[in-house]
Amino acid sequence: MRQRPVFLITMLCFGFAFFYIPILSMMVYSFNGSRLATVWGGFSVKWYVSLLSNRQILKAVMLSLQIAVTSATFATILGTMAGIAIARFKTFRGRTLFSGLITAPLVMPEVITGIASLMLFILMAEYIGWPAQRGVTTVTLAHITFSMVFVSTIVHSRLVQTDDSIEEAAMDLGSRPWQVMKDITLPVISPAIVSGWLLAFTISLDDVVITNFTTGPGTTTLPILIWSKVKLGVTPDVNALATIMVCIVGIGITIAGIILTRAEKRRDLDAQLAYQANK
Amino acid sequence: MSPSHHDTPLERWFHRRGWIRITIGTPYLWLIFFFLLPFIIVLAMSFATRTPTAPPFSFGGENPVLNFAHYQRLFSDDLYIRAYLTSVANAAFATFLCLLIGYPMALGLTRVSRSWRNVLLMLVILPFWTSFLLRVYAWMGLMGSNSWFNKLLTSIYNGIVPADWALRYIPMMNTNFAVILVTVYSYLPFMILPLYANLEKLDFSLNEAAMDLGSRPFRVFRDVTLPLSVPGIIAGSMLVFIPASGELIIPSLVGSSSRPMIGRVIADEFTSARSWPMASAVAIALLVLLVVPLMIYTYYDAKSYEKQREEA
């Protein structure tokens, strides 16, 4: 006997309204013909047209993608190593410090990571001469550092959940530990590696604070460009840009969701068929 | 099995210990150089003296090697104490509101049908994948004095209060209220998702048993569901409180500049005032603020890990 939870459903509706009204309002106002961003001046797509011909924005998008792909790839390699190290190697010298180092960046306020990295890069330029000036290199280095710990968290939790009896069996059958790692462990955790890469990619693509501190003149990523525009107030072309970004993400997530739901349904169906066949 | 005789010494080293050393050593060295070292620089810098050179600091000189002046200023200058208190108050208030809105939402998610649940969960996660900056920006559009939202709220307000209290618009931008509102908006998924993960695992038959024995729904919630969901509440609250107290983007865009939060003070000290030592001292103070919630979080996290392992 279940009652309809009226209060909970109301709260859900209220919550989703809270989530989506600001975004929808922003999307509607991206078609605003008026220069004043908050006063409606008729329907127009002129902000989209001017956006597509804006060289600066296209350049920033390309730079952001370039930094995100590079840093996500390095972060995935380093983060996977770190996840394996902490999950599979139970004793090594400095393990406590190591486990602290792979969790601290997760909770470190971005402002602090930002000024700390900036001071490091300035001092490096001063005393070792590399990287000579701040720009793509320094931003990428900073992004690798704070996104690799997200990858290692995902890989670690995946390794903790998987049964290591297959690895032990392979070891008993005479495989070398490295072969076991390469042929069994890495394929088993490959979904975690993929989602780690995607997360690192998204984090890098979205980062404002750390990029703002570690970037140099001429290196303007998309979030930094938006940041500098948004600081001056609400403008219709940012509304248009935001609408495009939200739509791309929305379509991507919806497709992923449909694929996942289908897979789940198929699994349920298979389970049911198997159950009936065995009856 | 021992390595075969055809191996070169390098291969033998690799197979015996080398690959393990590489796996541990590479991320270890990376984090020491790019995370621990910068952190040590911040700590050391907080005891340095500001100078007009480049880089703008020195150790020694007029002061002894360790200069405590910046920590003294933390306690003597109103600005820092107020920023500290504003940050704690804003973050705590936002966390509380997230809990108030997020808890019923998470509970509601466990009560809807499975196909609806997947769709709704996706709708919770979707804003999380869109740019953080743009989520803050969306509220800037709503809160401005000319926006439809502000006009709507103003007309509701003017309808309720006596005529001589009427306002032309409600001042929302550049206030602490705006900071709290946008923080709740931005971090609500961090509250809902751990709560949902916790509530989903609860055994609904306990509720049914209590209901069958004649408890009213609210009592069942208070005596059964709520106590069992404490780990989820703690996890969600810390995931909101910790980043919210060090937030920089939200107070910079919608916050009041006369009552800044601590994250903004750090950034301003560093960039506008060009005082690396002072910025570092404030940063260390912010970390001290975060130690207590972090310890609570780690404690409960370790406990839930243990529980998972026991169940497995």
Coordinates of C-alpha atoms in Angstrom, one line a residue:
Chain A
M1 CA 0.0 0.0 0.0
R2 CA 1.8 3.1 -1.2
Q3 CA 0.4 6.5 -0.9
R4 CA 1.1 9.0 -3.7
P5 CA 3.8 11.2 -2.1
V6 CA 2.1 14.5 -3.1
F7 CA 4.6 16.7 -1.1
L8 CA 7.6 15.0 -2.7
I9 CA 6.3 15.3 -6.2
T10 CA 5.5 19.0 -5.6
M11 CA 9.1 19.6 -4.4
L12 CA 10.4 17.8 -7.5
C13 CA 8.4 20.1 -9.7
F14 CA 9.5 23.1 -7.8
G15 CA 13.1 22.0 -7.9
F16 CA 13.2 21.4 -11.6
A17 CA 11.5 24.7 -12.2
F18 CA 14.3 26.3 -10.1
F19 CA 16.9 24.4 -12.2
Y20 CA 15.5 25.2 -15.6
I21 CA 13.8 28.6 -15.5
P22 CA 17.1 30.6 -15.5
I23 CA 18.4 28.5 -18.4
L24 CA 15.2 28.8 -20.4
S25 CA 15.0 32.5 -19.8
M26 CA 18.5 32.9 -21.0
M27 CA 17.7 30.9 -24.1
V28 CA 14.6 33.0 -24.9
Y29 CA 16.5 36.2 -24.4
S30 CA 19.2 35.1 -26.8
F31 CA 16.6 35.7 -29.6
N32 CA 16.0 39.2 -28.3
G33 CA 16.3 41.9 -31.0
S34 CA 17.1 44.6 -28.5
R35 CA 20.6 45.7 -27.5
L36 CA 19.5 45.9 -23.9
A37 CA 19.8 42.3 -22.8
T38 CA 16.9 42.4 -20.4
V39 CA 14.3 44.4 -22.3
W40 CA 12.4 42.4 -25.0
G41 CA 12.7 44.0 -28.4
G42 CA 11.2 41.5 -30.8
F43 CA 12.5 38.2 -32.2
S44 CA 15.8 38.1 -33.9
V45 CA 18.6 35.7 -34.7
K46 CA 21.2 38.5 -35.3
W47 CA 23.3 37.5 -32.2
Y48 CA 23.8 34.1 -33.6
V49 CA 24.8 35.5 -36.9
S50 CA 27.3 37.8 -35.3
L51 CA 28.6 35.0 -33.1
L52 CA 29.4 32.8 -36.1
S53 CA 31.4 35.5 -37.7
N54 CA 33.3 36.3 -34.5
R55 CA 36.9 35.2 -35.1
Q56 CA 37.8 35.8 -31.4
I57 CA 35.3 33.3 -30.1
L58 CA 36.2 30.6 -32.7
K59 CA 39.8 31.0 -31.8
A60 CA 39.0 30.7 -28.1
V61 CA 36.9 27.6 -28.8
M62 CA 39.8 25.9 -30.7
L63 CA 42.3 26.8 -28.0
S64 CA 40.0 25.5 -25.2
L65 CA 39.5 22.2 -27.1
Q66 CA 43.3 21.9 -27.7
I67 CA 44.1 22.4 -24.0
A68 CA 41.3 20.1 -22.9
V69 CA 42.3 17.2 -25.2
T70 CA 46.0 17.5 -24.2
S71 CA 45.4 17.9 -20.5
A72 CA 42.7 15.2 -20.4
T73 CA 45.1 12.7 -22.1
F74 CA 48.0 13.4 -19.8
A75 CA 45.7 13.5 -16.8
T76 CA 44.3 10.1 -17.7
I77 CA 47.7 8.5 -18.0
L78 CA 48.9 9.9 -14.7
G79 CA 45.6 9.5 -12.9
T80 CA 45.3 5.8 -14.0
M81 CA 48.8 5.1 -12.8
A82 CA 48.0 6.8 -9.5
G83 CA 44.7 4.9 -9.1
I84 CA 46.4 1.6 -9.8
A85 CA 49.2 2.5 -7.4
I86 CA 46.9 3.3 -4.5
A87 CA 44.5 0.4 -5.1
R88 CA 46.9 -2.5 -6.0
F89 CA 50.2 -1.7 -4.2
K90 CA 49.4 -1.9 -0.6
T91 CA 52.8 -1.1 0.8
F92 CA 55.4 1.3 -0.5
R93 CA 57.4 4.1 1.0
G94 CA 55.5 7.3 1.3
R95 CA 52.1 5.8 0.7
T96 CA 50.4 8.0 3.2
L97 CA 51.7 11.2 1.7
F98 CA 50.8 9.8 -1.8
S99 CA 47.2 9.1 -0.8
G100 CA 47.0 12.6 0.7
L101 CA 48.4 14.1 -2.5
I102 CA 45.8 12.4 -4.7
T103 CA 42.8 13.6 -2.5
A104 CA 43.9 17.1 -1.5
P105 CA 43.5 18.7 -4.9
L106 CA 39.9 17.5 -5.0
V107 CA 38.9 19.7 -2.0
M108 CA 41.5 22.5 -2.4
P109 CA 39.7 25.8 -3.1
E110 CA 40.4 26.8 -6.7
V111 CA 41.6 30.2 -5.7
I112 CA 44.4 28.7 -3.6
T113 CA 45.4 26.2 -6.3
G114 CA 45.4 29.1 -8.8
I115 CA 47.7 31.5 -6.8
A116 CA 49.9 28.6 -5.8
S117 CA 50.4 27.4 -9.4
L118 CA 50.9 31.0 -10.6
M119 CA 53.6 31.6 -7.9
L120 CA 55.3 28.3 -8.9
F121 CA 55.3 29.2 -12.6
I122 CA 56.7 32.7 -11.9
L123 CA 59.4 31.4 -9.7
M124 CA 60.2 28.6 -12.3
A125 CA 60.6 31.2 -15.0
E126 CA 62.7 33.3 -12.7
Y127 CA 65.1 30.5 -11.6
I128 CA 65.1 27.8 -14.2
G129 CA 63.9 29.8 -17.2
W130 CA 61.1 27.4 -18.2
P131 CA 58.3 27.9 -19.0
A132 CA 59.6 31.2 -20.2
Q133 CA 56.2 32.9 -20.3
R134 CA 52.7 32.0 -19.1
G135 CA 50.4 30.6 -21.8
V136 CA 49.2 27.3 -23.2
T137 CA 52.0 25.4 -21.5
T138 CA 51.3 26.6 -18.0
V139 CA 47.5 26.3 -18.3
T140 CA 47.9 22.8 -19.6
L141 CA 50.3 21.8 -16.7
A142 CA 47.9 23.2 -14.2
H143 CA 44.9 21.5 -15.7
I144 CA 46.7 18.1 -15.8
T145 CA 47.5 18.5 -12.1
F146 CA 44.0 19.2 -10.8
S147 CA 42.1 16.9 -13.2
M148 CA 44.4 13.8 -12.8
V149 CA 43.1 13.3 -9.2
F150 CA 39.5 13.0 -10.6
V151 CA 40.7 10.3 -12.9
S152 CA 42.6 8.5 -10.1
T153 CA 39.5 8.6 -7.9
I154 CA 37.3 7.0 -10.7
V155 CA 40.0 4.3 -11.5
H156 CA 40.6 3.6 -7.8
S157 CA 36.9 3.1 -7.0
R158 CA 36.6 0.8 -10.0
L159 CA 39.6 -1.3 -9.0
V160 CA 38.2 -1.6 -5.4
Q161 CA 35.0 -2.9 -6.8
T162 CA 36.5 -5.5 -9.2
D163 CA 37.4 -8.9 -8.1
D164 CA 41.1 -9.6 -8.3
S165 CA 40.8 -13.4 -8.5
I166 CA 41.3 -13.4 -12.3
E167 CA 44.5 -11.5 -11.8
E168 CA 45.6 -14.0 -9.1
A169 CA 44.7 -16.9 -11.4
A170 CA 46.8 -15.5 -14.2
M171 CA 49.6 -15.0 -11.8
D172 CA 49.3 -18.6 -10.6
L173 CA 49.4 -19.8 -14.2
G174 CA 52.8 -18.1 -14.6
S175 CA 52.1 -14.7 -16.1
R176 CA 54.5 -11.9 -15.2
P177 CA 52.9 -9.2 -13.1
W178 CA 53.3 -6.6 -15.8
Q179 CA 51.5 -8.9 -18.3
V180 CA 48.7 -9.4 -15.9
M181 CA 48.4 -5.6 -15.6
K182 CA 48.5 -5.1 -19.3
D183 CA 46.2 -7.9 -20.4
I184 CA 43.7 -8.2 -17.6
T185 CA 43.6 -5.2 -15.2
L186 CA 43.8 -2.4 -17.8
P187 CA 41.0 -3.9 -20.0
V188 CA 38.9 -4.4 -16.9
I189 CA 39.2 -0.8 -15.9
S190 CA 38.9 0.6 -19.4
P191 CA 35.3 2.0 -18.8
A192 CA 36.7 3.9 -15.8
I193 CA 39.6 5.2 -17.9
V194 CA 37.2 6.4 -20.6
S195 CA 34.9 8.1 -18.1
G196 CA 38.0 9.6 -16.4
W197 CA 39.1 11.1 -19.7
L198 CA 35.7 12.5 -20.3
L199 CA 35.5 14.1 -16.9
A200 CA 39.0 15.5 -17.2
F201 CA 38.1 16.9 -20.6
T202 CA 35.0 18.6 -19.2
I203 CA 36.7 20.0 -16.2
S204 CA 39.4 21.5 -18.3
L205 CA 37.0 22.9 -20.8
D206 CA 35.0 24.5 -18.0
D207 CA 37.7 25.9 -15.8
V208 CA 37.9 29.6 -15.1
V209 CA 39.6 30.3 -11.9
I210 CA 42.8 28.3 -12.3
T211 CA 43.1 29.2 -15.9
N212 CA 42.6 32.9 -15.1
F213 CA 45.7 32.7 -12.7
T214 CA 48.0 30.6 -14.9
T215 CA 47.3 32.1 -18.3
G216 CA 49.3 34.8 -20.0
P217 CA 48.7 37.5 -22.5
G218 CA 47.2 36.2 -25.7
T219 CA 46.1 32.9 -24.4
T220 CA 42.3 33.3 -24.0
T221 CA 40.3 30.2 -23.6
L222 CA 36.6 30.2 -24.1
P223 CA 35.7 30.4 -20.3
I224 CA 38.2 33.2 -19.9
L225 CA 36.6 35.1 -22.8
I226 CA 33.1 34.6 -21.4
W227 CA 34.4 35.6 -18.0
S228 CA 35.8 38.9 -19.3
K229 CA 32.5 39.6 -21.1
V230 CA 30.3 38.6 -18.2
K231 CA 32.1 40.7 -15.7
L232 CA 30.8 43.7 -17.6
G233 CA 27.2 42.5 -17.4
V234 CA 24.6 40.7 -19.3
T235 CA 24.9 40.9 -23.1
P236 CA 22.8 39.2 -25.8
D237 CA 25.7 37.6 -27.6
V238 CA 26.7 35.7 -24.5
N239 CA 23.1 34.6 -24.2
A240 CA 23.4 33.2 -27.7
L241 CA 26.7 31.5 -27.0
A242 CA 25.4 30.0 -23.8
T243 CA 22.3 28.7 -25.6
I244 CA 24.5 26.9 -28.2
M245 CA 26.7 25.4 -25.5
V246 CA 23.7 24.2 -23.4
C247 CA 22.1 22.7 -26.5
I248 CA 25.3 20.8 -27.5
V249 CA 25.7 19.4 -23.9
G250 CA 21.9 18.7 -23.7
I251 CA 21.9 16.7 -27.0
G252 CA 25.1 14.8 -25.9
I253 CA 23.6 13.8 -22.5
T254 CA 20.3 12.9 -24.0
I255 CA 21.9 10.6 -26.6
A256 CA 24.1 9.0 -23.8
G257 CA 21.0 8.6 -21.7
I258 CA 19.0 6.9 -24.4
I259 CA 21.8 4.5 -25.1
L260 CA 22.1 3.6 -21.4
T261 CA 18.4 3.2 -20.9
R262 CA 18.1 0.9 -24.0
A263 CA 21.0 -1.2 -22.7
E264 CA 19.4 -1.5 -19.3
K265 CA 16.0 -2.5 -20.9
R266 CA 17.7 -5.1 -23.0
R267 CA 19.5 -6.4 -20.0
D268 CA 16.2 -6.7 -18.1
L269 CA 14.6 -8.4 -21.1
D270 CA 17.5 -10.9 -21.4
A271 CA 17.3 -11.6 -17.7
Q272 CA 13.5 -12.2 -18.0
L273 CA 14.0 -14.5 -21.0
A274 CA 16.7 -16.5 -19.3
Y275 CA 14.5 -16.8 -16.2
Q276 CA 11.5 -18.1 -18.3
A277 CA 13.7 -20.5 -20.3
N278 CA 15.0 -22.0 -17.1
K279 CA 11.6 -22.4 -15.6
Chain B
M1 CA 58.2 -17.4 -12.8
S2 CA 61.7 -16.1 -13.1
P3 CA 62.5 -13.9 -16.0
S4 CA 63.9 -15.8 -19.0
H5 CA 67.6 -15.6 -19.9
H6 CA 67.0 -13.7 -23.2
D7 CA 66.0 -10.6 -21.4
T8 CA 68.2 -7.6 -21.5
P9 CA 69.1 -6.2 -18.1
L10 CA 66.7 -3.3 -18.7
E11 CA 63.8 -5.7 -19.5
R12 CA 64.7 -7.7 -16.4
W13 CA 64.6 -4.6 -14.3
F14 CA 61.3 -3.6 -15.8
H15 CA 59.6 -6.9 -15.1
R16 CA 61.0 -7.3 -11.6
R17 CA 60.4 -3.9 -10.0
G18 CA 60.6 -1.3 -12.7
W19 CA 57.0 -1.1 -13.9
I20 CA 55.8 -0.8 -10.3
R21 CA 58.3 2.0 -9.7
I22 CA 57.2 3.8 -12.8
T23 CA 53.5 3.4 -12.0
I24 CA 54.0 4.8 -8.5
G25 CA 56.8 7.2 -9.2
T26 CA 55.4 9.1 -12.2
P27 CA 52.2 10.5 -10.6
Y28 CA 54.0 10.8 -7.3
L29 CA 56.7 13.1 -8.6
W30 CA 54.2 15.0 -10.7
L31 CA 52.0 15.8 -7.7
I32 CA 55.0 16.6 -5.5
F33 CA 56.3 19.1 -8.1
F34 CA 53.0 20.6 -9.2
F35 CA 50.9 20.4 -6.2
L36 CA 52.9 19.9 -3.0
L37 CA 55.7 22.4 -4.0
P38 CA 53.3 25.2 -4.8
F39 CA 51.5 24.6 -1.6
I40 CA 54.8 24.8 0.3
I41 CA 55.5 28.0 -1.6
V42 CA 52.2 29.5 -0.3
L43 CA 53.0 28.5 3.2
A44 CA 56.5 30.0 3.0
M45 CA 55.2 33.1 1.3
S46 CA 52.8 33.8 4.1
F47 CA 55.9 34.5 6.3
A48 CA 57.7 36.6 3.6
T49 CA 57.9 40.4 3.3
R50 CA 56.3 42.3 0.5
T51 CA 58.8 44.3 -1.6
P52 CA 58.5 46.4 -4.7
T53 CA 60.8 44.0 -6.6
A54 CA 59.9 41.3 -9.1
P55 CA 59.0 38.7 -7.9
P56 CA 57.5 40.9 -5.1
F57 CA 58.7 39.4 -1.9
S58 CA 61.8 38.8 0.2
F59 CA 62.9 36.9 3.2
G60 CA 64.9 38.6 5.9
G61 CA 65.8 42.2 5.4
E62 CA 64.4 44.5 8.1
N63 CA 62.3 41.6 9.5
P64 CA 63.6 38.4 10.8
V65 CA 63.4 35.4 8.4
L66 CA 59.8 34.6 9.5
N67 CA 57.5 37.6 9.3
F68 CA 54.3 37.2 11.2
A69 CA 53.0 40.6 10.3
H70 CA 50.5 39.2 7.8
Y71 CA 48.9 36.8 10.4
Q72 CA 48.7 39.7 12.8
R73 CA 46.9 41.7 10.2
L74 CA 44.4 38.9 9.7
F75 CA 43.2 39.4 13.2
S76 CA 43.6 43.1 13.5
D77 CA 42.1 44.3 10.2
D78 CA 38.3 44.2 10.1
L79 CA 38.3 43.3 6.4
Y80 CA 39.7 39.8 6.9
I81 CA 37.5 38.9 9.9
R82 CA 34.4 40.1 8.1
A83 CA 35.3 38.3 4.9
Y84 CA 35.9 35.1 7.0
L85 CA 32.5 35.4 8.7
T86 CA 30.7 36.3 5.5
S87 CA 32.2 33.2 3.8
V88 CA 31.2 30.9 6.6
A89 CA 27.7 32.4 6.9
N90 CA 27.0 32.4 3.2
A91 CA 28.3 28.8 2.8
A92 CA 26.4 27.5 5.8
F93 CA 23.2 29.2 4.8
A94 CA 23.5 27.9 1.2
T95 CA 24.3 24.4 2.5
F96 CA 21.2 24.5 4.7
L97 CA 19.0 25.7 1.8
C98 CA 20.4 23.0 -0.5
L99 CA 19.5 20.4 2.1
L100 CA 16.0 21.8 2.5
I101 CA 15.4 21.7 -1.2
G102 CA 17.6 18.8 -2.1
Y103 CA 16.4 16.3 0.5
P104 CA 12.7 16.2 -0.6
M105 CA 13.9 16.1 -4.2
A106 CA 16.2 13.1 -3.6
L107 CA 13.5 11.4 -1.6
G108 CA 11.0 12.1 -4.4
L109 CA 13.4 10.6 -7.0
T110 CA 13.4 7.3 -5.1
R111 CA 9.6 7.2 -5.1
V112 CA 8.9 7.7 -8.9
S113 CA 8.8 4.9 -11.4
R114 CA 12.1 3.6 -12.8
S115 CA 11.8 5.0 -16.3
W116 CA 10.9 8.5 -14.9
R117 CA 13.7 8.2 -12.4
N118 CA 16.3 7.9 -15.2
V119 CA 14.9 10.9 -17.0
L120 CA 14.8 13.0 -13.9
L121 CA 18.3 12.0 -12.7
M122 CA 19.5 13.1 -16.1
L123 CA 17.8 16.4 -15.7
V124 CA 19.6 16.8 -12.3
I125 CA 23.0 16.1 -13.9
L126 CA 22.4 18.1 -17.1
P127 CA 23.0 21.6 -15.5
F128 CA 26.0 20.2 -13.8
W129 CA 27.6 19.5 -17.2
T130 CA 26.8 22.9 -18.6
S131 CA 29.4 25.5 -17.9
F132 CA 29.5 26.7 -14.2
L133 CA 30.1 30.2 -15.4
L134 CA 27.0 30.2 -17.6
R135 CA 24.8 29.0 -14.7
V136 CA 25.9 32.0 -12.7
Y137 CA 25.4 34.2 -15.7
A138 CA 21.8 32.9 -16.2
W139 CA 20.9 34.3 -12.8
M140 CA 22.6 37.6 -13.6
G141 CA 20.0 37.9 -16.3
L142 CA 17.1 37.1 -13.9
M143 CA 18.2 39.3 -11.0
G144 CA 18.9 42.5 -12.9
S145 CA 16.6 45.4 -12.0
N146 CA 14.9 45.4 -15.5
S147 CA 14.4 41.7 -15.8
W148 CA 10.9 40.1 -16.0
F149 CA 11.8 38.0 -12.9
N150 CA 12.6 41.1 -10.9
K151 CA 9.5 42.9 -12.1
L152 CA 7.4 39.9 -11.2
L153 CA 8.8 39.7 -7.7
T154 CA 8.5 43.4 -7.3
S155 CA 4.8 43.4 -8.2
I156 CA 4.1 40.5 -5.8
Y157 CA 6.0 42.4 -3.1
N158 CA 4.2 45.6 -3.8
G159 CA 0.9 43.8 -3.8
I160 CA 1.5 42.5 -0.3
V161 CA 3.1 45.4 1.6
P162 CA 1.5 48.7 2.4
A163 CA 1.7 51.3 -0.4
D164 CA 4.4 53.5 1.1
W165 CA 6.8 50.5 1.2
A166 CA 6.5 50.0 -2.5
L167 CA 9.7 49.6 -4.5
R168 CA 10.5 50.3 -8.1
Y169 CA 12.5 47.1 -8.2
I170 CA 14.1 44.6 -5.7
P171 CA 17.8 45.2 -5.3
M172 CA 19.1 41.6 -5.8
M173 CA 22.4 42.0 -7.7
N174 CA 25.5 42.6 -5.8
T175 CA 24.1 41.4 -2.5
N176 CA 24.9 38.5 -0.2
F177 CA 21.4 37.2 -0.9
A178 CA 22.4 36.9 -4.6
V179 CA 25.5 35.0 -3.6
I180 CA 23.5 32.5 -1.5
L181 CA 20.8 32.1 -4.2
V182 CA 23.3 31.4 -6.9
T183 CA 25.4 29.1 -4.7
V184 CA 22.3 27.0 -3.9
Y185 CA 21.5 26.9 -7.6
S186 CA 25.0 25.9 -8.7
Y187 CA 25.7 23.3 -5.9
L188 CA 22.3 21.7 -5.6
P189 CA 23.2 18.7 -7.7
F190 CA 26.1 18.0 -5.3
M191 CA 23.5 17.7 -2.5
I192 CA 20.9 15.7 -4.4
L193 CA 23.2 13.0 -5.9
P194 CA 24.8 11.7 -2.7
L195 CA 21.5 11.9 -0.9
Y196 CA 19.8 10.0 -3.7
A197 CA 22.6 7.4 -3.6
N198 CA 22.0 7.0 0.1
L199 CA 18.2 7.0 0.1
E200 CA 18.0 4.6 -2.8
K201 CA 19.7 1.9 -0.9
L202 CA 17.4 2.1 2.1
D203 CA 15.0 -0.7 2.6
F204 CA 11.5 0.5 1.9
S205 CA 10.0 -2.5 3.8
L206 CA 11.1 -0.8 7.0
N207 CA 8.9 2.2 6.1
E208 CA 6.0 -0.2 5.2
A209 CA 6.4 -2.1 8.5
A210 CA 6.2 1.2 10.4
M211 CA 3.2 2.3 8.3
D212 CA 1.5 -1.1 8.9
L213 CA 2.0 -0.7 12.6
G214 CA 0.1 2.5 12.4
S215 CA 2.7 5.3 12.2
R216 CA 1.8 8.4 10.3
P217 CA 3.9 9.1 7.2
F218 CA 5.7 12.1 8.9
R219 CA 6.6 10.0 11.9
V220 CA 7.9 7.2 9.7
F221 CA 10.1 9.8 8.0
R222 CA 11.3 11.2 11.2
D223 CA 12.0 7.9 13.0
V224 CA 13.1 5.7 10.1
T225 CA 14.2 7.4 7.0
L226 CA 15.9 10.5 8.4
P227 CA 18.2 8.7 10.9
L228 CA 19.3 6.2 8.2
S229 CA 20.1 9.0 5.8
V230 CA 22.6 10.8 8.0
P231 CA 25.7 9.7 6.0
G232 CA 24.1 11.0 2.8
I233 CA 23.2 14.3 4.5
I234 CA 26.8 14.7 5.8
A235 CA 28.3 13.8 2.4
G236 CA 26.0 16.2 0.5
S237 CA 26.5 19.0 3.0
M238 CA 30.3 18.8 2.9
L239 CA 30.3 18.6 -0.9
V240 CA 28.4 21.9 -0.9
F241 CA 30.0 23.7 2.1
I242 CA 33.6 23.1 1.2
P243 CA 33.6 24.6 -2.3
A244 CA 31.0 27.2 -1.5
S245 CA 33.2 28.8 1.3
G246 CA 36.1 29.2 -1.0
E247 CA 34.0 30.3 -4.0
L248 CA 35.5 33.0 -6.2
I249 CA 33.3 33.2 -9.4
I250 CA 29.9 33.7 -7.7
P251 CA 30.9 36.5 -5.3
S252 CA 32.9 38.2 -8.0
L253 CA 29.9 38.3 -10.4
V254 CA 26.9 38.7 -8.2
G255 CA 28.3 39.5 -4.7
S256 CA 28.6 42.8 -2.9
S257 CA 32.0 44.4 -3.2
S258 CA 31.8 46.0 0.2
R259 CA 31.3 42.7 1.9
P260 CA 33.5 40.3 -0.1
M261 CA 34.0 36.6 0.6
I262 CA 37.4 35.2 1.4
G263 CA 38.0 33.8 -2.0
R264 CA 37.6 37.2 -3.5
V265 CA 39.9 38.7 -0.9
I266 CA 42.7 36.3 -1.8
A267 CA 42.4 37.1 -5.5
D268 CA 42.3 40.9 -4.8
E269 CA 45.3 40.8 -2.5
F270 CA 47.2 38.8 -5.1
T271 CA 46.3 40.7 -8.3
S272 CA 45.2 44.3 -7.3
A273 CA 47.3 44.8 -4.1
R274 CA 50.1 42.6 -5.5
S275 CA 50.8 41.4 -2.0
W276 CA 51.8 37.7 -2.4
P277 CA 52.5 37.3 1.4
M278 CA 49.1 38.7 2.4
A279 CA 47.2 36.6 -0.2
S280 CA 49.1 33.5 1.0
A281 CA 48.3 34.2 4.7
V282 CA 44.6 34.6 3.9
A283 CA 44.8 31.4 1.8
I284 CA 46.2 29.5 4.8
A285 CA 43.4 30.9 7.0
L286 CA 40.9 29.6 4.5
L287 CA 42.4 26.2 4.6
V288 CA 42.2 26.2 8.4
L289 CA 38.5 27.0 8.1
L290 CA 38.1 23.9 5.9
V291 CA 39.9 21.5 8.1
V292 CA 37.0 20.7 10.4
P293 CA 34.4 20.0 7.7
L294 CA 37.0 18.0 5.9
M295 CA 37.7 15.9 8.9
I296 CA 34.0 15.1 9.4
Y297 CA 33.7 14.2 5.7
T298 CA 36.7 11.9 5.7
Y299 CA 35.5 10.2 8.9
Y300 CA 32.1 9.4 7.4
D301 CA 33.6 8.5 4.0
A302 CA 35.9 6.0 5.6
K303 CA 33.0 4.5 7.5
S304 CA 30.9 4.1 4.4
Y305 CA 33.9 2.5 2.6
E306 CA 34.2 0.0 5.4
K307 CA 30.5 -0.8 5.3
Q308 CA 30.7 -1.4 1.5
R309 CA 33.6 -3.8 2.0
E310 CA 31.8 -5.7 4.7
E311 CA 28.8 -6.0 2.5
A312 CA 30.9 -7.3 -0.4

